[in-house]
Amino acid sequence: MLSLKSKYRTHTCGELTEKNVGEKVVLSGWVHRKRDHGALMFVDLRDNYGITQVVFDGGNAELEKVRPESVIKITGTVVARDAAAVNDKIPTGAIEIQADSFEVLTNCDVLPFQVFGDDGSVAEDLRLKYRYIDLRRESLHKNILFRNRVMKFIRDKMWDMGFSEFQTPILTVSSPEGARDYIVPSRHHHGMFYALPQAPQQFKQLIQISGFDRYFQIAPCFRDEDLRADRLLEFYQLDLEMSFVDLPDIQAVGNTLMPAMIKEFVPDAIVADEIPHISFDDAMLKYGSDKPDLRNPIIISDVTDVFRGSDFGIFANAIENGAVVRAIPAPNSADKPRSWFDKLGEYAVKELGLVGLGYIVFAQEAKGPVAKKLDTERVAKLREIAGDNSSLFFVCDNADAAAKAAGKLRNKLGADLGLINPKEFRLCWVEDFPFFEADEESPTGIAFTHNPFSFPMATLEELNTKNPLDIKAAQFDMVLNGAEICSGGLRNFNPDVMVKCFDITGYSEETVKEKFGGMYTAFQYGAPPHGGCAFGIDRLVQIMLDEPNLRQVVLFPTNQRGQDLMMGAPTTVTEKQLREVHIQVRKKN
């Protein structure tokens, strides 16, 4: 490692210990905190590496003028602290510096908010406007350094697994990949535009066609999407692609990388070495989501047949009209007060859009309005699902709506009943996704469910004859604690199949050649079977740090309105700049 010593410091503010007692040292850093005790003045000096306490003789008029967050250089002697004054919370807590002299390197103006204290009460927009001050706060500073270590870990692992790191273009062509593109006007080509990549999808496939066997990069991706706490306009992903592979070969990368990463960075994490595989259909049935949180032990069951033809007319009639009934058990809840059930009913109406929430309480006897309408045999089948001393809640609707509502209720019950262990990290592969989905905005009423370049699990003949909604994709997601952290699969390398897939969604062969001409042409010259995936770096770091807000793990993020308040972006440009790229701005109506 390159030495950190210079004319400004002999040591960092995080490395001095009792073994350095008696040494003359020079330190530089930020004034984290000052405490005036009359005869003595204490300064906590902070840099990237830690904090060291510096002691000055009292009555120092020049030091009294120095505001917090000013940058100073001090010269002094390392001395041991009295036993009663040792601070076990920091590595330098056994020593302090008896200052001989100091020099102000830069003065700090009055701060918009304090760095010391780190109480999180400052409005986010103010912190983002002064992000360089915000990043000095201990928790956020540690988050960014944590992310740095994660990046190194990923690179080391990928190189160890035989991957080569390449960089792909940022200015590229606009392509339909599920979100709006950011477009960039060209000065040299009148009326034409580049696009920022939503992902390096076409390039990563072209790298395989170029004969490079295993590629990866930590790639910036850009999507003009509506923002929320777990989504940013610009994000980073571990992007990888491999030749001559099947689905298990690609998933082996995740099996190797993810458990090892979590164990490395979350020392007390509970991580299973075996990662289960769950079909999309099973995920929607058992968990009500294609992003199941497996820390939650609640399993949803289909009980449509139990209610079919029963005396519980609301459900029985709905079933005759195509509805299904999903049952969500709540373990050890039979002794909950009536108010608990009433609040869940209110939640179902307000948050899930249901007209009500039916349930049975299984104590010694089955209790509740639903139980009274069912015969003994039906109640017994439901008790098997719920278990004793538990409750069973019911959602009745069409299959898609019932799955989503049951999934949200499952999540709420898991949280309310304290069933989720925060130290547990549960990974799973979700696979066998539908290749196509119904979409009213598509010209044909059919759209791609995932990546349009995925490999359909169907022959060209089947693509011509089967119902598109019945075709599965050689596609998978990796899910961690209820969040999608990876998506990938095998790629379509047959140009005829590619053209047919786009035809089903309303894109003509001419459009495919126009939009994806580079890759379409490359397929004519020998493409290997290939596939890959991408892991969301920001989200992985967020989950490992247990941060509720994605912006807390990103160095310079935009706010929830997509604004960079620190740099002032987006902003207007001059008329000259607009003319150079042949753009005229229309007035907003």
PDB file of N, CA and C in Angstrom, residues 267-360:
ATOM      1  N   PRO A 267     -21.321 -10.419   9.517  1.00  0.00           N
ATOM      2  CA  PRO A 267     -20.719 -11.544  10.263  1.00  0.00           C
ATOM      3  C   PRO A 267     -21.715 -12.406  11.022  1.00  0.00           C
ATOM      4  N   ASP A 268     -22.798 -11.821  11.545  1.00  0.00           N
ATOM      5  CA  ASP A 268     -23.748 -12.617  12.329  1.00  0.00           C
ATOM      6  C   ASP A 268     -24.931 -13.099  11.495  1.00  0.00           C
ATOM      7  N   ALA A 269     -24.818 -13.004  10.170  1.00  0.00           N
ATOM      8  CA  ALA A 269     -25.917 -13.411   9.294  1.00  0.00           C
ATOM      9  C   ALA A 269     -26.121 -14.922   9.332  1.00  0.00           C
ATOM     10  N   ILE A 270     -27.385 -15.313   9.236  1.00  0.00           N
ATOM     11  CA  ILE A 270     -27.747 -16.718   9.102  1.00  0.00           C
ATOM     12  C   ILE A 270     -28.046 -16.951   7.625  1.00  0.00           C
ATOM     13  N   VAL A 271     -27.195 -17.729   6.966  1.00  0.00           N
ATOM     14  CA  VAL A 271     -27.306 -17.929   5.512  1.00  0.00           C
ATOM     15  C   VAL A 271     -27.261 -19.417   5.206  1.00  0.00           C
ATOM     16  N   ALA A 272     -28.249 -19.884   4.468  1.00  0.00           N
ATOM     17  CA  ALA A 272     -28.254 -21.295   4.050  1.00  0.00           C
ATOM     18  C   ALA A 272     -27.340 -21.459   2.838  1.00  0.00           C
ATOM     19  N   ASP A 273     -26.577 -22.541   2.816  1.00  0.00           N
ATOM     20  CA  ASP A 273     -25.680 -22.796   1.680  1.00  0.00           C
ATOM     21  C   ASP A 273     -26.460 -23.247   0.447  1.00  0.00           C
ATOM     22  N   GLU A 274     -27.560 -23.968   0.656  1.00  0.00           N
ATOM     23  CA  GLU A 274     -28.387 -24.429  -0.457  1.00  0.00           C
ATOM     24  C   GLU A 274     -29.431 -23.363  -0.785  1.00  0.00           C
ATOM     25  N   ILE A 275     -29.526 -22.992  -2.048  1.00  0.00           N
ATOM     26  CA  ILE A 275     -30.484 -21.974  -2.482  1.00  0.00           C
ATOM     27  C   ILE A 275     -31.619 -22.675  -3.228  1.00  0.00           C
ATOM     28  N   PRO A 276     -32.853 -22.615  -2.707  1.00  0.00           N
ATOM     29  CA  PRO A 276     -33.960 -23.345  -3.345  1.00  0.00           C
ATOM     30  C   PRO A 276     -34.368 -22.740  -4.684  1.00  0.00           C
ATOM     31  N   HIS A 277     -34.943 -23.589  -5.543  1.00  0.00           N
ATOM     32  CA  HIS A 277     -35.485 -23.173  -6.837  1.00  0.00           C
ATOM     33  C   HIS A 277     -37.014 -23.255  -6.744  1.00  0.00           C
ATOM     34  N   ILE A 278     -37.686 -22.164  -7.099  1.00  0.00           N
ATOM     35  CA  ILE A 278     -39.141 -22.087  -7.012  1.00  0.00           C
ATOM     36  C   ILE A 278     -39.683 -21.651  -8.362  1.00  0.00           C
ATOM     37  N   SER A 279     -40.669 -22.364  -8.876  1.00  0.00           N
ATOM     38  CA  SER A 279     -41.269 -21.942 -10.147  1.00  0.00           C
ATOM     39  C   SER A 279     -42.102 -20.690  -9.927  1.00  0.00           C
ATOM     40  N   PHE A 280     -42.253 -19.915 -10.974  1.00  0.00           N
ATOM     41  CA  PHE A 280     -43.064 -18.694 -10.899  1.00  0.00           C
ATOM     42  C   PHE A 280     -44.479 -19.011 -10.431  1.00  0.00           C
ATOM     43  N   ASP A 281     -45.063 -20.082 -10.979  1.00  0.00           N
ATOM     44  CA  ASP A 281     -46.436 -20.445 -10.603  1.00  0.00           C
ATOM     45  C   ASP A 281     -46.531 -20.799  -9.127  1.00  0.00           C
ATOM     46  N   ASP A 282     -45.547 -21.551  -8.613  1.00  0.00           N
ATOM     47  CA  ASP A 282     -45.558 -21.910  -7.189  1.00  0.00           C
ATOM     48  C   ASP A 282     -45.344 -20.679  -6.309  1.00  0.00           C
ATOM     49  N   ALA A 283     -44.478 -19.776  -6.759  1.00  0.00           N
ATOM     50  CA  ALA A 283     -44.220 -18.553  -5.984  1.00  0.00           C
ATOM     51  C   ALA A 283     -45.487 -17.727  -5.843  1.00  0.00           C
ATOM     52  N   MET A 284     -46.229 -17.593  -6.935  1.00  0.00           N
ATOM     53  CA  MET A 284     -47.461 -16.796  -6.890  1.00  0.00           C
ATOM     54  C   MET A 284     -48.522 -17.486  -6.030  1.00  0.00           C
ATOM     55  N   LEU A 285     -48.550 -18.818  -6.056  1.00  0.00           N
ATOM     56  CA  LEU A 285     -49.540 -19.544  -5.265  1.00  0.00           C
ATOM     57  C   LEU A 285     -49.175 -19.547  -3.769  1.00  0.00           C
ATOM     58  N   LYS A 286     -47.949 -19.917  -3.446  1.00  0.00           N
ATOM     59  CA  LYS A 286     -47.567 -20.124  -2.046  1.00  0.00           C
ATOM     60  C   LYS A 286     -47.192 -18.835  -1.307  1.00  0.00           C
ATOM     61  N   TYR A 287     -46.705 -17.850  -2.083  1.00  0.00           N
ATOM     62  CA  TYR A 287     -46.212 -16.634  -1.427  1.00  0.00           C
ATOM     63  C   TYR A 287     -46.911 -15.371  -1.932  1.00  0.00           C
ATOM     64  N   GLY A 288     -47.701 -15.495  -3.002  1.00  0.00           N
ATOM     65  CA  GLY A 288     -48.415 -14.345  -3.535  1.00  0.00           C
ATOM     66  C   GLY A 288     -47.512 -13.307  -4.149  1.00  0.00           C
ATOM     67  N   SER A 289     -46.312 -13.709  -4.560  1.00  0.00           N
ATOM     68  CA  SER A 289     -45.346 -12.764  -5.121  1.00  0.00           C
ATOM     69  C   SER A 289     -44.268 -13.537  -5.861  1.00  0.00           C
ATOM     70  N   ASP A 290     -43.726 -12.928  -6.917  1.00  0.00           N
ATOM     71  CA  ASP A 290     -42.568 -13.544  -7.571  1.00  0.00           C
ATOM     72  C   ASP A 290     -41.271 -13.080  -6.907  1.00  0.00           C
ATOM     73  N   LYS A 291     -41.414 -12.374  -5.778  1.00  0.00           N
ATOM     74  CA  LYS A 291     -40.259 -11.968  -4.966  1.00  0.00           C
ATOM     75  C   LYS A 291     -40.509 -12.415  -3.511  1.00  0.00           C
ATOM     76  N   PRO A 292     -40.590 -13.701  -3.269  1.00  0.00           N
ATOM     77  CA  PRO A 292     -40.989 -14.173  -1.932  1.00  0.00           C
ATOM     78  C   PRO A 292     -39.920 -13.950  -0.875  1.00  0.00           C
ATOM     79  N   ASP A 293     -40.369 -13.512   0.288  1.00  0.00           N
ATOM     80  CA  ASP A 293     -39.487 -13.395   1.442  1.00  0.00           C
ATOM     81  C   ASP A 293     -39.580 -14.714   2.212  1.00  0.00           C
ATOM     82  N   LEU A 294     -38.590 -15.560   2.065  1.00  0.00           N
ATOM     83  CA  LEU A 294     -38.624 -16.893   2.662  1.00  0.00           C
ATOM     84  C   LEU A 294     -38.312 -16.888   4.152  1.00  0.00           C
ATOM     85  N   ARG A 295     -37.954 -15.725   4.700  1.00  0.00           N
ATOM     86  CA  ARG A 295     -37.808 -15.651   6.163  1.00  0.00           C
ATOM     87  C   ARG A 295     -39.161 -15.828   6.838  1.00  0.00           C
ATOM     88  N   ASN A 296     -40.203 -15.483   6.123  1.00  0.00           N
ATOM     89  CA  ASN A 296     -41.572 -15.595   6.619  1.00  0.00           C
ATOM     90  C   ASN A 296     -42.046 -17.038   6.400  1.00  0.00           C
ATOM     91  N   PRO A 297     -42.375 -17.781   7.458  1.00  0.00           N
ATOM     92  CA  PRO A 297     -42.745 -19.197   7.292  1.00  0.00           C
ATOM     93  C   PRO A 297     -44.164 -19.420   6.782  1.00  0.00           C
ATOM     94  N   ILE A 298     -44.969 -18.373   6.665  1.00  0.00           N
ATOM     95  CA  ILE A 298     -46.371 -18.525   6.248  1.00  0.00           C
ATOM     96  C   ILE A 298     -46.441 -18.973   4.788  1.00  0.00           C
ATOM     97  N   ILE A 299     -47.229 -20.007   4.539  1.00  0.00           N
ATOM     98  CA  ILE A 299     -47.456 -20.519   3.192  1.00  0.00           C
ATOM     99  C   ILE A 299     -48.934 -20.346   2.846  1.00  0.00           C
ATOM    100  N   ILE A 300     -49.204 -19.750   1.694  1.00  0.00           N
ATOM    101  CA  ILE A 300     -50.574 -19.555   1.222  1.00  0.00           C
ATOM    102  C   ILE A 300     -51.053 -20.843   0.554  1.00  0.00           C
ATOM    103  N   SER A 301     -52.297 -21.164   0.739  1.00  0.00           N
ATOM    104  CA  SER A 301     -52.870 -22.376   0.128  1.00  0.00           C
ATOM    105  C   SER A 301     -54.082 -22.013  -0.727  1.00  0.00           C
ATOM    106  N   ASP A 302     -54.294 -22.795  -1.771  1.00  0.00           N
ATOM    107  CA  ASP A 302     -55.507 -22.649  -2.573  1.00  0.00           C
ATOM    108  C   ASP A 302     -56.601 -23.511  -1.936  1.00  0.00           C
ATOM    109  N   VAL A 303     -57.699 -22.881  -1.523  1.00  0.00           N
ATOM    110  CA  VAL A 303     -58.801 -23.613  -0.876  1.00  0.00           C
ATOM    111  C   VAL A 303     -60.102 -23.426  -1.660  1.00  0.00           C
ATOM    112  N   THR A 304     -59.961 -23.193  -2.954  1.00  0.00           N
ATOM    113  CA  THR A 304     -61.137 -22.991  -3.807  1.00  0.00           C
ATOM    114  C   THR A 304     -62.083 -24.176  -3.715  1.00  0.00           C
ATOM    115  N   ASP A 305     -61.526 -25.401  -3.767  1.00  0.00           N
ATOM    116  CA  ASP A 305     -62.387 -26.589  -3.753  1.00  0.00           C
ATOM    117  C   ASP A 305     -63.089 -26.772  -2.411  1.00  0.00           C
ATOM    118  N   VAL A 306     -62.479 -26.279  -1.336  1.00  0.00           N
ATOM    119  CA  VAL A 306     -63.121 -26.390  -0.022  1.00  0.00           C
ATOM    120  C   VAL A 306     -64.409 -25.565   0.006  1.00  0.00           C
ATOM    121  N   PHE A 307     -64.392 -24.416  -0.644  1.00  0.00           N
ATOM    122  CA  PHE A 307     -65.553 -23.524  -0.617  1.00  0.00           C
ATOM    123  C   PHE A 307     -66.512 -23.760  -1.789  1.00  0.00           C
ATOM    124  N   ARG A 308     -66.071 -24.531  -2.781  1.00  0.00           N
ATOM    125  CA  ARG A 308     -66.931 -24.773  -3.946  1.00  0.00           C
ATOM    126  C   ARG A 308     -68.182 -25.539  -3.516  1.00  0.00           C
ATOM    127  N   GLY A 309     -69.356 -24.999  -3.811  1.00  0.00           N
ATOM    128  CA  GLY A 309     -70.614 -25.641  -3.467  1.00  0.00           C
ATOM    129  C   GLY A 309     -70.962 -25.597  -1.996  1.00  0.00           C
ATOM    130  N   SER A 310     -70.232 -24.789  -1.201  1.00  0.00           N
ATOM    131  CA  SER A 310     -70.502 -24.715   0.237  1.00  0.00           C
ATOM    132  C   SER A 310     -71.672 -23.769   0.521  1.00  0.00           C
ATOM    133  N   ASP A 311     -72.064 -23.720   1.790  1.00  0.00           N
ATOM    134  CA  ASP A 311     -73.136 -22.810   2.201  1.00  0.00           C
ATOM    135  C   ASP A 311     -72.626 -21.389   2.431  1.00  0.00           C
ATOM    136  N   PHE A 312     -71.304 -21.186   2.300  1.00  0.00           N
ATOM    137  CA  PHE A 312     -70.785 -19.816   2.403  1.00  0.00           C
ATOM    138  C   PHE A 312     -70.956 -19.181   1.025  1.00  0.00           C
ATOM    139  N   GLY A 313     -72.132 -18.632   0.812  1.00  0.00           N
ATOM    140  CA  GLY A 313     -72.567 -18.213  -0.517  1.00  0.00           C
ATOM    141  C   GLY A 313     -71.705 -17.181  -1.190  1.00  0.00           C
ATOM    142  N   ILE A 314     -71.121 -16.247  -0.431  1.00  0.00           N
ATOM    143  CA  ILE A 314     -70.298 -15.188  -1.038  1.00  0.00           C
ATOM    144  C   ILE A 314     -69.164 -15.811  -1.840  1.00  0.00           C
ATOM    145  N   PHE A 315     -68.460 -16.778  -1.235  1.00  0.00           N
ATOM    146  CA  PHE A 315     -67.345 -17.422  -1.926  1.00  0.00           C
ATOM    147  C   PHE A 315     -67.848 -18.420  -2.968  1.00  0.00           C
ATOM    148  N   ALA A 316     -68.849 -19.212  -2.611  1.00  0.00           N
ATOM    149  CA  ALA A 316     -69.340 -20.251  -3.517  1.00  0.00           C
ATOM    150  C   ALA A 316     -69.834 -19.650  -4.825  1.00  0.00           C
ATOM    151  N   ASN A 317     -70.558 -18.540  -4.768  1.00  0.00           N
ATOM    152  CA  ASN A 317     -71.057 -17.887  -5.973  1.00  0.00           C
ATOM    153  C   ASN A 317     -69.920 -17.279  -6.792  1.00  0.00           C
ATOM    154  N   ALA A 318     -68.947 -16.691  -6.096  1.00  0.00           N
ATOM    155  CA  ALA A 318     -67.809 -16.099  -6.806  1.00  0.00           C
ATOM    156  C   ALA A 318     -67.001 -17.171  -7.532  1.00  0.00           C
ATOM    157  N   ILE A 319     -66.873 -18.337  -6.910  1.00  0.00           N
ATOM    158  CA  ILE A 319     -66.137 -19.436  -7.538  1.00  0.00           C
ATOM    159  C   ILE A 319     -66.823 -19.878  -8.821  1.00  0.00           C
ATOM    160  N   GLU A 320     -68.138 -19.920  -8.807  1.00  0.00           N
ATOM    161  CA  GLU A 320     -68.879 -20.297 -10.015  1.00  0.00           C
ATOM    162  C   GLU A 320     -68.627 -19.304 -11.150  1.00  0.00           C
ATOM    163  N   ASN A 321     -68.256 -18.077 -10.806  1.00  0.00           N
ATOM    164  CA  ASN A 321     -67.959 -17.042 -11.806  1.00  0.00           C
ATOM    165  C   ASN A 321     -66.471 -16.894 -12.093  1.00  0.00           C
ATOM    166  N   GLY A 322     -65.678 -17.894 -11.691  1.00  0.00           N
ATOM    167  CA  GLY A 322     -64.262 -17.918 -12.059  1.00  0.00           C
ATOM    168  C   GLY A 322     -63.295 -17.453 -10.992  1.00  0.00           C
ATOM    169  N   ALA A 323     -63.784 -17.102  -9.796  1.00  0.00           N
ATOM    170  CA  ALA A 323     -62.892 -16.653  -8.729  1.00  0.00           C
ATOM    171  C   ALA A 323     -62.189 -17.830  -8.071  1.00  0.00           C
ATOM    172  N   VAL A 324     -61.120 -17.520  -7.347  1.00  0.00           N
ATOM    173  CA  VAL A 324     -60.415 -18.517  -6.545  1.00  0.00           C
ATOM    174  C   VAL A 324     -60.385 -18.016  -5.099  1.00  0.00           C
ATOM    175  N   VAL A 325     -60.089 -18.932  -4.172  1.00  0.00           N
ATOM    176  CA  VAL A 325     -59.977 -18.558  -2.766  1.00  0.00           C
ATOM    177  C   VAL A 325     -58.598 -18.972  -2.268  1.00  0.00           C
ATOM    178  N   ARG A 326     -57.902 -18.019  -1.675  1.00  0.00           N
ATOM    179  CA  ARG A 326     -56.588 -18.278  -1.093  1.00  0.00           C
ATOM    180  C   ARG A 326     -56.688 -18.167   0.434  1.00  0.00           C
ATOM    181  N   ALA A 327     -56.014 -19.081   1.130  1.00  0.00           N
ATOM    182  CA  ALA A 327     -56.024 -19.098   2.589  1.00  0.00           C
ATOM    183  C   ALA A 327     -54.639 -18.738   3.115  1.00  0.00           C
ATOM    184  N   ILE A 328     -54.596 -17.785   4.064  1.00  0.00           N
ATOM    185  CA  ILE A 328     -53.335 -17.315   4.629  1.00  0.00           C
ATOM    186  C   ILE A 328     -53.353 -17.586   6.130  1.00  0.00           C
ATOM    187  N   PRO A 329     -52.556 -18.533   6.625  1.00  0.00           N
ATOM    188  CA  PRO A 329     -52.575 -18.854   8.054  1.00  0.00           C
ATOM    189  C   PRO A 329     -51.804 -17.831   8.884  1.00  0.00           C
ATOM    190  N   ALA A 330     -52.265 -17.602  10.098  1.00  0.00           N
ATOM    191  CA  ALA A 330     -51.580 -16.739  11.061  1.00  0.00           C
ATOM    192  C   ALA A 330     -51.268 -17.586  12.284  1.00  0.00           C
ATOM    193  N   PRO A 331     -50.040 -18.114  12.413  1.00  0.00           N
ATOM    194  CA  PRO A 331     -49.706 -19.043  13.500  1.00  0.00           C
ATOM    195  C   PRO A 331     -49.858 -18.408  14.889  1.00  0.00           C
ATOM    196  N   ASN A 332     -50.340 -19.208  15.823  1.00  0.00           N
ATOM    197  CA  ASN A 332     -50.415 -18.808  17.234  1.00  0.00           C
ATOM    198  C   ASN A 332     -51.112 -17.459  17.429  1.00  0.00           C
ATOM    199  N   SER A 333     -52.229 -17.281  16.743  1.00  0.00           N
ATOM    200  CA  SER A 333     -52.955 -16.006  16.838  1.00  0.00           C
ATOM    201  C   SER A 333     -54.368 -16.176  17.384  1.00  0.00           C
ATOM    202  N   ALA A 334     -54.719 -17.382  17.800  1.00  0.00           N
ATOM    203  CA  ALA A 334     -56.095 -17.633  18.233  1.00  0.00           C
ATOM    204  C   ALA A 334     -56.474 -16.802  19.462  1.00  0.00           C
ATOM    205  N   ASP A 335     -55.480 -16.404  20.262  1.00  0.00           N
ATOM    206  CA  ASP A 335     -55.785 -15.641  21.467  1.00  0.00           C
ATOM    207  C   ASP A 335     -55.708 -14.128  21.248  1.00  0.00           C
ATOM    208  N   LYS A 336     -55.569 -13.707  20.003  1.00  0.00           N
ATOM    209  CA  LYS A 336     -55.527 -12.269  19.719  1.00  0.00           C
ATOM    210  C   LYS A 336     -56.902 -11.654  20.002  1.00  0.00           C
ATOM    211  N   PRO A 337     -56.930 -10.389  20.484  1.00  0.00           N
ATOM    212  CA  PRO A 337     -58.219  -9.751  20.755  1.00  0.00           C
ATOM    213  C   PRO A 337     -58.973  -9.444  19.476  1.00  0.00           C
ATOM    214  N   ARG A 338     -60.263  -9.220  19.588  1.00  0.00           N
ATOM    215  CA  ARG A 338     -61.105  -8.921  18.428  1.00  0.00           C
ATOM    216  C   ARG A 338     -60.597  -7.692  17.673  1.00  0.00           C
ATOM    217  N   SER A 339     -60.025  -6.724  18.404  1.00  0.00           N
ATOM    218  CA  SER A 339     -59.533  -5.505  17.757  1.00  0.00           C
ATOM    219  C   SER A 339     -58.427  -5.808  16.746  1.00  0.00           C
ATOM    220  N   TRP A 340     -57.626  -6.859  17.012  1.00  0.00           N
ATOM    221  CA  TRP A 340     -56.549  -7.223  16.077  1.00  0.00           C
ATOM    222  C   TRP A 340     -57.128  -7.690  14.745  1.00  0.00           C
ATOM    223  N   PHE A 341     -58.163  -8.491  14.820  1.00  0.00           N
ATOM    224  CA  PHE A 341     -58.827  -8.968  13.595  1.00  0.00           C
ATOM    225  C   PHE A 341     -59.531  -7.816  12.878  1.00  0.00           C
ATOM    226  N   ASP A 342     -60.129  -6.912  13.635  1.00  0.00           N
ATOM    227  CA  ASP A 342     -60.819  -5.770  13.031  1.00  0.00           C
ATOM    228  C   ASP A 342     -59.833  -4.880  12.269  1.00  0.00           C
ATOM    229  N   LYS A 343     -58.635  -4.666  12.851  1.00  0.00           N
ATOM    230  CA  LYS A 343     -57.628  -3.830  12.184  1.00  0.00           C
ATOM    231  C   LYS A 343     -57.139  -4.476  10.890  1.00  0.00           C
ATOM    232  N   LEU A 344     -57.018  -5.798  10.903  1.00  0.00           N
ATOM    233  CA  LEU A 344     -56.638  -6.499   9.667  1.00  0.00           C
ATOM    234  C   LEU A 344     -57.733  -6.371   8.619  1.00  0.00           C
ATOM    235  N   GLY A 345     -58.987  -6.369   9.059  1.00  0.00           N
ATOM    236  CA  GLY A 345     -60.092  -6.155   8.131  1.00  0.00           C
ATOM    237  C   GLY A 345     -60.042  -4.773   7.514  1.00  0.00           C
ATOM    238  N   GLU A 346     -59.724  -3.775   8.321  1.00  0.00           N
ATOM    239  CA  GLU A 346     -59.586  -2.408   7.806  1.00  0.00           C
ATOM    240  C   GLU A 346     -58.435  -2.320   6.806  1.00  0.00           C
ATOM    241  N   TYR A 347     -57.332  -3.000   7.122  1.00  0.00           N
ATOM    242  CA  TYR A 347     -56.184  -3.032   6.209  1.00  0.00           C
ATOM    243  C   TYR A 347     -56.575  -3.658   4.871  1.00  0.00           C
ATOM    244  N   ALA A 348     -57.337  -4.737   4.933  1.00  0.00           N
ATOM    245  CA  ALA A 348     -57.742  -5.430   3.701  1.00  0.00           C
ATOM    246  C   ALA A 348     -58.595  -4.524   2.815  1.00  0.00           C
ATOM    247  N   VAL A 349     -59.443  -3.719   3.423  1.00  0.00           N
ATOM    248  CA  VAL A 349     -60.313  -2.824   2.652  1.00  0.00           C
ATOM    249  C   VAL A 349     -59.525  -1.644   2.099  1.00  0.00           C
ATOM    250  N   LYS A 350     -58.732  -0.987   2.963  1.00  0.00           N
ATOM    251  CA  LYS A 350     -58.043   0.245   2.568  1.00  0.00           C
ATOM    252  C   LYS A 350     -56.813  -0.010   1.696  1.00  0.00           C
ATOM    253  N   GLU A 351     -56.033  -1.028   2.033  1.00  0.00           N
ATOM    254  CA  GLU A 351     -54.762  -1.253   1.351  1.00  0.00           C
ATOM    255  C   GLU A 351     -54.823  -2.320   0.258  1.00  0.00           C
ATOM    256  N   LEU A 352     -55.697  -3.310   0.440  1.00  0.00           N
ATOM    257  CA  LEU A 352     -55.748  -4.409  -0.527  1.00  0.00           C
ATOM    258  C   LEU A 352     -56.915  -4.287  -1.492  1.00  0.00           C
ATOM    259  N   GLY A 353     -57.833  -3.361  -1.227  1.00  0.00           N
ATOM    260  CA  GLY A 353     -58.971  -3.173  -2.117  1.00  0.00           C
ATOM    261  C   GLY A 353     -60.020  -4.256  -2.029  1.00  0.00           C
ATOM    262  N   LEU A 354     -60.039  -5.006  -0.936  1.00  0.00           N
ATOM    263  CA  LEU A 354     -61.036  -6.061  -0.755  1.00  0.00           C
ATOM    264  C   LEU A 354     -62.293  -5.480  -0.107  1.00  0.00           C
ATOM    265  N   VAL A 355     -63.406  -6.169  -0.279  1.00  0.00           N
ATOM    266  CA  VAL A 355     -64.654  -5.694   0.337  1.00  0.00           C
ATOM    267  C   VAL A 355     -64.711  -6.089   1.811  1.00  0.00           C
ATOM    268  N   GLY A 356     -63.864  -7.022   2.205  1.00  0.00           N
ATOM    269  CA  GLY A 356     -63.804  -7.473   3.591  1.00  0.00           C
ATOM    270  C   GLY A 356     -62.784  -8.583   3.704  1.00  0.00           C
ATOM    271  N   LEU A 357     -62.628  -9.110   4.927  1.00  0.00           N
ATOM    272  CA  LEU A 357     -61.647 -10.159   5.141  1.00  0.00           C
ATOM    273  C   LEU A 357     -62.263 -11.248   6.014  1.00  0.00           C
ATOM    274  N   GLY A 358     -62.566 -12.386   5.376  1.00  0.00           N
ATOM    275  CA  GLY A 358     -63.111 -13.505   6.123  1.00  0.00           C
ATOM    276  C   GLY A 358     -62.015 -14.266   6.841  1.00  0.00           C
ATOM    277  N   TYR A 359     -62.350 -14.869   7.980  1.00  0.00           N
ATOM    278  CA  TYR A 359     -61.347 -15.646   8.717  1.00  0.00           C
ATOM    279  C   TYR A 359     -62.041 -16.659   9.628  1.00  0.00           C
ATOM    280  N   ILE A 360     -61.262 -17.663  10.029  1.00  0.00           N
ATOM    281  CA  ILE A 360     -61.683 -18.638  11.039  1.00  0.00           C
ATOM    282  C   ILE A 360     -60.606 -18.677  12.105  1.00  0.00           C
TER     283      ILE A 360
END
